[in-house]
PDB file of C-alpha atoms in Angstrom:
ATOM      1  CA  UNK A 131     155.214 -75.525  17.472  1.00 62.00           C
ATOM      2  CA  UNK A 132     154.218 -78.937  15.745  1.00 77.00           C
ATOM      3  CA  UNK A 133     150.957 -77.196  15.562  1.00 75.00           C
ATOM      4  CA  UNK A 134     152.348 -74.202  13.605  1.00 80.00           C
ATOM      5  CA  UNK A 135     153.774 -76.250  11.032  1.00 85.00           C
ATOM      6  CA  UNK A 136     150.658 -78.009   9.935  1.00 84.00           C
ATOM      7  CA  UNK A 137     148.919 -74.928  10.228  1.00 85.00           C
ATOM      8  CA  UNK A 138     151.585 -73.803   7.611  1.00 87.00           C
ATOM      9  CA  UNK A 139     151.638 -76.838   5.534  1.00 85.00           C
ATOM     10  CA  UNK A 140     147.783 -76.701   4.875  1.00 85.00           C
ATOM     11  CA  UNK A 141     147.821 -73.244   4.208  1.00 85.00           C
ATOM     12  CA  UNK A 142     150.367 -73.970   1.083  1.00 86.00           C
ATOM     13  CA  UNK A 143     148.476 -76.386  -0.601  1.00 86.00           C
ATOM     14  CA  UNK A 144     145.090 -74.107  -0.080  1.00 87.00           C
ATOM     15  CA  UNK A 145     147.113 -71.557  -1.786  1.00 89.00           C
ATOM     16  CA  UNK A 146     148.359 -73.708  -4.568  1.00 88.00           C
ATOM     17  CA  UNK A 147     145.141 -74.930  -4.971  1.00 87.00           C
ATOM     18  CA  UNK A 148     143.639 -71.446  -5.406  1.00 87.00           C
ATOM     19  CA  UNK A 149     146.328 -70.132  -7.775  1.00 86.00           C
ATOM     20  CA  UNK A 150     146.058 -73.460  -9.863  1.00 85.00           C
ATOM     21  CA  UNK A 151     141.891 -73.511  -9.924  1.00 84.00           C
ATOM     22  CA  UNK A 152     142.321 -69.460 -11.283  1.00 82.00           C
ATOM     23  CA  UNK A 153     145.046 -70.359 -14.003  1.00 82.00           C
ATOM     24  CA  UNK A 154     142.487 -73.205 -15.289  1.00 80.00           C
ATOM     25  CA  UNK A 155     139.705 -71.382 -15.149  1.00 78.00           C
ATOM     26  CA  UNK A 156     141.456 -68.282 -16.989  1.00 75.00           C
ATOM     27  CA  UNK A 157     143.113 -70.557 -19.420  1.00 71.00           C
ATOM     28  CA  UNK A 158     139.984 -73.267 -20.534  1.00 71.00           C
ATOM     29  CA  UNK A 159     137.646 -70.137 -19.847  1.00 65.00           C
ATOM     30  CA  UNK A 160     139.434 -68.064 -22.426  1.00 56.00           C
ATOM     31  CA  UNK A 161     139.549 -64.688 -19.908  1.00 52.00           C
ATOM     32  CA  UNK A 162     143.011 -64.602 -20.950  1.00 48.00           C
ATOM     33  CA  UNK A 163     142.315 -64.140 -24.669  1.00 51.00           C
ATOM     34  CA  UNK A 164     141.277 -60.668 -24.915  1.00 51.00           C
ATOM     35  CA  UNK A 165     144.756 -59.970 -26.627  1.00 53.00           C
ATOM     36  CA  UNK A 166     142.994 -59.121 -29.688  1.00 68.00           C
ATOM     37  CA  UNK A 167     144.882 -61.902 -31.452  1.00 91.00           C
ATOM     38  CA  UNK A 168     141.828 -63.063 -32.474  1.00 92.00           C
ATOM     39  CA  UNK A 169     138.988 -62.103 -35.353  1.00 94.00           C
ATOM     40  CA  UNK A 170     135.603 -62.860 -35.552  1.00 95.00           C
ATOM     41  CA  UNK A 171     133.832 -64.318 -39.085  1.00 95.00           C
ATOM     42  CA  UNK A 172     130.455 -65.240 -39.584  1.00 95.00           C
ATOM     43  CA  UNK A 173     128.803 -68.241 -41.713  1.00 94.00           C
ATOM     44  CA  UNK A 174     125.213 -68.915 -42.394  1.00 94.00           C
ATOM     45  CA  UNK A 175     123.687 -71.991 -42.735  1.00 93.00           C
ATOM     46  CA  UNK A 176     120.222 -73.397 -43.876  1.00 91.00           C
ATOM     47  CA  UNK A 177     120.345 -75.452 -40.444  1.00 88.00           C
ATOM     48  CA  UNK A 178     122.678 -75.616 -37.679  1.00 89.00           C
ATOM     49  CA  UNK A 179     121.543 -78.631 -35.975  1.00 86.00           C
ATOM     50  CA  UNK A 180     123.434 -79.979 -33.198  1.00 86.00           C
ATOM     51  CA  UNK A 181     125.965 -76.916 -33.106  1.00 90.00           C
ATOM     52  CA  UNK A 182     126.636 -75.094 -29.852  1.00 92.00           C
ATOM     53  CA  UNK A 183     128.745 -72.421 -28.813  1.00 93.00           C
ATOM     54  CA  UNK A 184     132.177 -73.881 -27.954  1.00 93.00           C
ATOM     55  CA  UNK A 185     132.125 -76.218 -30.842  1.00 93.00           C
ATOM     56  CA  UNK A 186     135.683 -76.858 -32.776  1.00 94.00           C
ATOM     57  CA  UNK A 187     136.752 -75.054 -36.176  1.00 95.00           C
ATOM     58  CA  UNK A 188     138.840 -77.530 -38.028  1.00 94.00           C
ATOM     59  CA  UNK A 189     141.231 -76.614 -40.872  1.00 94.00           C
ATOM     60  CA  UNK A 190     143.044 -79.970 -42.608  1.00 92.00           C
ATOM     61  CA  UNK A 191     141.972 -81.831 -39.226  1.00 90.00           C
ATOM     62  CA  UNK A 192     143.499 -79.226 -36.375  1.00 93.00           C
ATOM     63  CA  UNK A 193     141.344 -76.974 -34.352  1.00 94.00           C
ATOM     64  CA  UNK A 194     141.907 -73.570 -35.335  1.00 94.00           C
ATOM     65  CA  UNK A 195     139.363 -71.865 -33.433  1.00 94.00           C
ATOM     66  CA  UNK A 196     135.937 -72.370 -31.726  1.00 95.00           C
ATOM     67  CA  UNK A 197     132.313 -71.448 -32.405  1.00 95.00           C
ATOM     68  CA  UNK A 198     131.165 -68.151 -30.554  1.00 96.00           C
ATOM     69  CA  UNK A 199     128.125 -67.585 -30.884  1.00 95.00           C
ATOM     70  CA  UNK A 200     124.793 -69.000 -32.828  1.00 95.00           C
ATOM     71  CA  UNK A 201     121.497 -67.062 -33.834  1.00 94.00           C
ATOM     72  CA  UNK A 202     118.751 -67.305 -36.438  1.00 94.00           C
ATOM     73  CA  UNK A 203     118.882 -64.421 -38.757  1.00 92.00           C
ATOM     74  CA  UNK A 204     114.763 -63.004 -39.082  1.00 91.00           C
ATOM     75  CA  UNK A 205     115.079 -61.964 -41.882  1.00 91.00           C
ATOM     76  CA  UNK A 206     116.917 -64.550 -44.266  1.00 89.00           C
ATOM     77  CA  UNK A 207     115.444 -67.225 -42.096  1.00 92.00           C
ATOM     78  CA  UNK A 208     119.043 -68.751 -41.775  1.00 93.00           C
ATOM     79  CA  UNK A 209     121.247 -69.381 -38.666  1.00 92.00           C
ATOM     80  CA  UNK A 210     124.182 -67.175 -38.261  1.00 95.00           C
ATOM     81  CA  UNK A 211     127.274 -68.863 -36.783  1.00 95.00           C
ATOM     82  CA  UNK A 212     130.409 -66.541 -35.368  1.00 96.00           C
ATOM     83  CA  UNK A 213     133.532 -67.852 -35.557  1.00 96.00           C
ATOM     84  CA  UNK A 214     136.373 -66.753 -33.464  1.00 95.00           C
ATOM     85  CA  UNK A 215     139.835 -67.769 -35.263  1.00 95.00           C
ATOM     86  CA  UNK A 216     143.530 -66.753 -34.862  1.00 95.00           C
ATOM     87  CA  UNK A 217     144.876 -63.998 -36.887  1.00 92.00           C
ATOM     88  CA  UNK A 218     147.913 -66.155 -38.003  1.00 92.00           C
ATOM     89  CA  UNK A 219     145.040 -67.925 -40.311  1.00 91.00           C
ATOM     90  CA  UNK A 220     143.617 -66.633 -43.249  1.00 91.00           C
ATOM     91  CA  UNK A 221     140.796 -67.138 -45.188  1.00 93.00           C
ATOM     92  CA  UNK A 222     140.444 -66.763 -49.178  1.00 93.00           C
ATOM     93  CA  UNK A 223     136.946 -65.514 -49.715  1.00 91.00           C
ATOM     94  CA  UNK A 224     135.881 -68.742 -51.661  1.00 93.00           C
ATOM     95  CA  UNK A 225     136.899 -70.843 -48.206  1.00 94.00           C
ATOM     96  CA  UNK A 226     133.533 -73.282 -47.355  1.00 94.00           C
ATOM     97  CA  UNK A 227     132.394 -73.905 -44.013  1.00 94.00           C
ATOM     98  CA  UNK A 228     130.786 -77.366 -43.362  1.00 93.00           C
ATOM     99  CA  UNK A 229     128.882 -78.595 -40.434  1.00 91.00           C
ATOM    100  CA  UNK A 230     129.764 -81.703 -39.153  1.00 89.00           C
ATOM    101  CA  UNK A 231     130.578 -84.355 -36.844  1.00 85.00           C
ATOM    102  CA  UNK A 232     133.599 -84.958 -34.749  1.00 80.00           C
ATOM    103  CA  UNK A 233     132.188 -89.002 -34.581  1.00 74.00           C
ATOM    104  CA  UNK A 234     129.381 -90.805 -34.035  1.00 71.00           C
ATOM    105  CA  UNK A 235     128.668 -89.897 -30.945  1.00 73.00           C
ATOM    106  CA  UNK A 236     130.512 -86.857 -31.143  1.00 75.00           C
ATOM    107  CA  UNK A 237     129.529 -83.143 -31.304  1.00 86.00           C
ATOM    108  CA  UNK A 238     129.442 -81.044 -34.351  1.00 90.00           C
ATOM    109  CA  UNK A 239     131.635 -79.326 -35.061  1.00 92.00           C
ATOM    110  CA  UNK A 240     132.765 -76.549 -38.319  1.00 94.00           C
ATOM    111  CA  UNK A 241     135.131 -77.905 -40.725  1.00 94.00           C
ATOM    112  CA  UNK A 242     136.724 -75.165 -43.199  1.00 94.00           C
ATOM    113  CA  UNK A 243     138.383 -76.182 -46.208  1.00 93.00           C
ATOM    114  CA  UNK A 244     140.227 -73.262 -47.898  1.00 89.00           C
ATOM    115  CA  UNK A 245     139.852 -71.732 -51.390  1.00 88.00           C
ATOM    116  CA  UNK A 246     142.229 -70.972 -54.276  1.00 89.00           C
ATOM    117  CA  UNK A 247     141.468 -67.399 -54.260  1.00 90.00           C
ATOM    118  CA  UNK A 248     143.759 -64.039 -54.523  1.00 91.00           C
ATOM    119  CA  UNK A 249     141.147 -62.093 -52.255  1.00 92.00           C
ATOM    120  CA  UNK A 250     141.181 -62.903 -48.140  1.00 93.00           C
ATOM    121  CA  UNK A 251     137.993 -62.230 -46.094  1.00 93.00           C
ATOM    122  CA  UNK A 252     138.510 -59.708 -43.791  1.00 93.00           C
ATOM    123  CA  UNK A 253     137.397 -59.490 -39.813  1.00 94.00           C
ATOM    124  CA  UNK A 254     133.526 -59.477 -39.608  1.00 93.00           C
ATOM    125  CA  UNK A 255     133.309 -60.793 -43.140  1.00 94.00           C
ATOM    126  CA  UNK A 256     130.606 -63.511 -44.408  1.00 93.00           C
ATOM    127  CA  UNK A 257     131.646 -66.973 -45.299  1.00 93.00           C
ATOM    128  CA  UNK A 258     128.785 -67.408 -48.285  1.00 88.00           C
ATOM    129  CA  UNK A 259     129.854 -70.742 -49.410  1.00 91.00           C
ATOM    130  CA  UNK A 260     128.413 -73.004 -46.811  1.00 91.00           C
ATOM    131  CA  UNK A 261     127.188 -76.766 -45.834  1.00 87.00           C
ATOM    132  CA  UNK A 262     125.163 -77.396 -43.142  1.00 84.00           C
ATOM    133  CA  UNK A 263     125.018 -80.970 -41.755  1.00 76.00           C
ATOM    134  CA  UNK A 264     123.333 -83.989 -42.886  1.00 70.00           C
ATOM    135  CA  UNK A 265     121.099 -85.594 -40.021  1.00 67.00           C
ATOM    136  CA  UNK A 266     121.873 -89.247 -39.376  1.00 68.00           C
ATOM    137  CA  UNK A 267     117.694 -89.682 -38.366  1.00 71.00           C
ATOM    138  CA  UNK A 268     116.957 -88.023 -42.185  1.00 71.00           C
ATOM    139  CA  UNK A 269     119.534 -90.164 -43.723  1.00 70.00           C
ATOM    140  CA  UNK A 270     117.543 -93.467 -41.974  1.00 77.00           C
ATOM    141  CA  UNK A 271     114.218 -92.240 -42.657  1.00 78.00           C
ATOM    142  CA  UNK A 272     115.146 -91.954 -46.490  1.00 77.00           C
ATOM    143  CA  UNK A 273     117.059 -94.957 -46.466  1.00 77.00           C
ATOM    144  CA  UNK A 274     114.237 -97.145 -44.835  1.00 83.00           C
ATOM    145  CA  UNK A 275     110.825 -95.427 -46.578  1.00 77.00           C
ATOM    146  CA  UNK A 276     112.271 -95.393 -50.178  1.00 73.00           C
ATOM    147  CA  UNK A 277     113.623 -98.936 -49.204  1.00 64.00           C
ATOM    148  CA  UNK A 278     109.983 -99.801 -48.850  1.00 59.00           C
ATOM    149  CA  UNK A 279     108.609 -98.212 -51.827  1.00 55.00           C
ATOM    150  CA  UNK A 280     111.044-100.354 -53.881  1.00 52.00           C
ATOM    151  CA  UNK A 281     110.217-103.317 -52.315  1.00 53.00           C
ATOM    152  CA  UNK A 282     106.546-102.394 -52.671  1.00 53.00           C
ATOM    153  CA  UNK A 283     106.595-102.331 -56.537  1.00 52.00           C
TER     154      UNK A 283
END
C-alpha cells in the first residue's frame, strides 16, 4: 500500500512538471499568440549590426513588441527588419525606428519614437524614417586615428 502512494505521489509532480514545462514553453515561445492581436511592420536600415530575431521594440522605454524577422533586401542593398507589435499601438507614419543598445554589454535592440502626424501606418507598412546603430569599434577607431593625426601636426 505504502508502495502505491509513492507511486502516486511521483506521478503528480511528473504531471505538474509536464503541464508547467508546456505552459512555459507556449507562453515564452509565443505559440499562444496566434490571436491575431498582433501586426507586422517593416523598417529598413543601412546596417543592422548586432540585431537578431527576438530583439526588444521599445516605445518611451517599455517593450512593445519584438523583432521577427531580419533579411537583406537585393535589390536596395538594405536590411529589412519585421516588427511584430500589438494592435493597441499605433504608429503615425513619420514614427523613426533606431537601432540600438539595451547597455554595454547588452543586445540591440529597436527603439521607436513616435511622430506628430494625422496619418497612421497601416499593417505591412514601411517605417522610412530610420537609424541604424552606431558601432562602438567605429566610434574607437575614429576617436583614436583622428586623435593621431592631430597630434601628428
Amino acid at each position: 500500500m505504502n508502495r502505491i502512494k509513492v507511486e502516486t505521489v511521483v506521478g503528480l509532480f511528473v504531471l505538474v512538471g509536464l503541464v508547467s514545462f508546456a505552459f512555459l514553453a507556449v507562453k515564452l515561445g509565443g505559440i499562444g499568440d496566434a490571436s491575431g492581436s498582433h501586426y507586422t511592420l517593416t523598417a529598413r536600415f543601412l546596417s543592422a549590426s548586432g540585431l537578431r530575431n527576438g530583439a526588444e521594440v521599445e516605445m518611451a522605454g517599455v517593450v512593445v513588441g519584438k523583432v521577427t524577422d531580419i533579411h537583406f533586401n537585393h535589390e536596395d542593398f538594405e536590411a529589412e527588419v519585421e516588427l511584430s507589435l500589438p494592435n493597441s499601438i499605433r504608429l503615425q507614419d513619420d514614427a523613426i525606428a533606431s537601432i540600438a543598445s539595451s547597455g554595454l554589454l547588452g543586445g540591440k535592440l529597436i527603439k521607436i519614437s513616435a511622430g506628430g502626424s494625422e496619418d497612421y501606418l497601416e499593417p505591412g507598412d514601411i517605417i522610412t524614417e530610420t537609424e541604424s546603430s552606431v558601432s562602438l569599434e567605429e566610434l574607437l577607431s575614429k576617436y583614436i586615428f583622428e586623435g593621431q593625426s592631430t597630434n601628428d601636426k
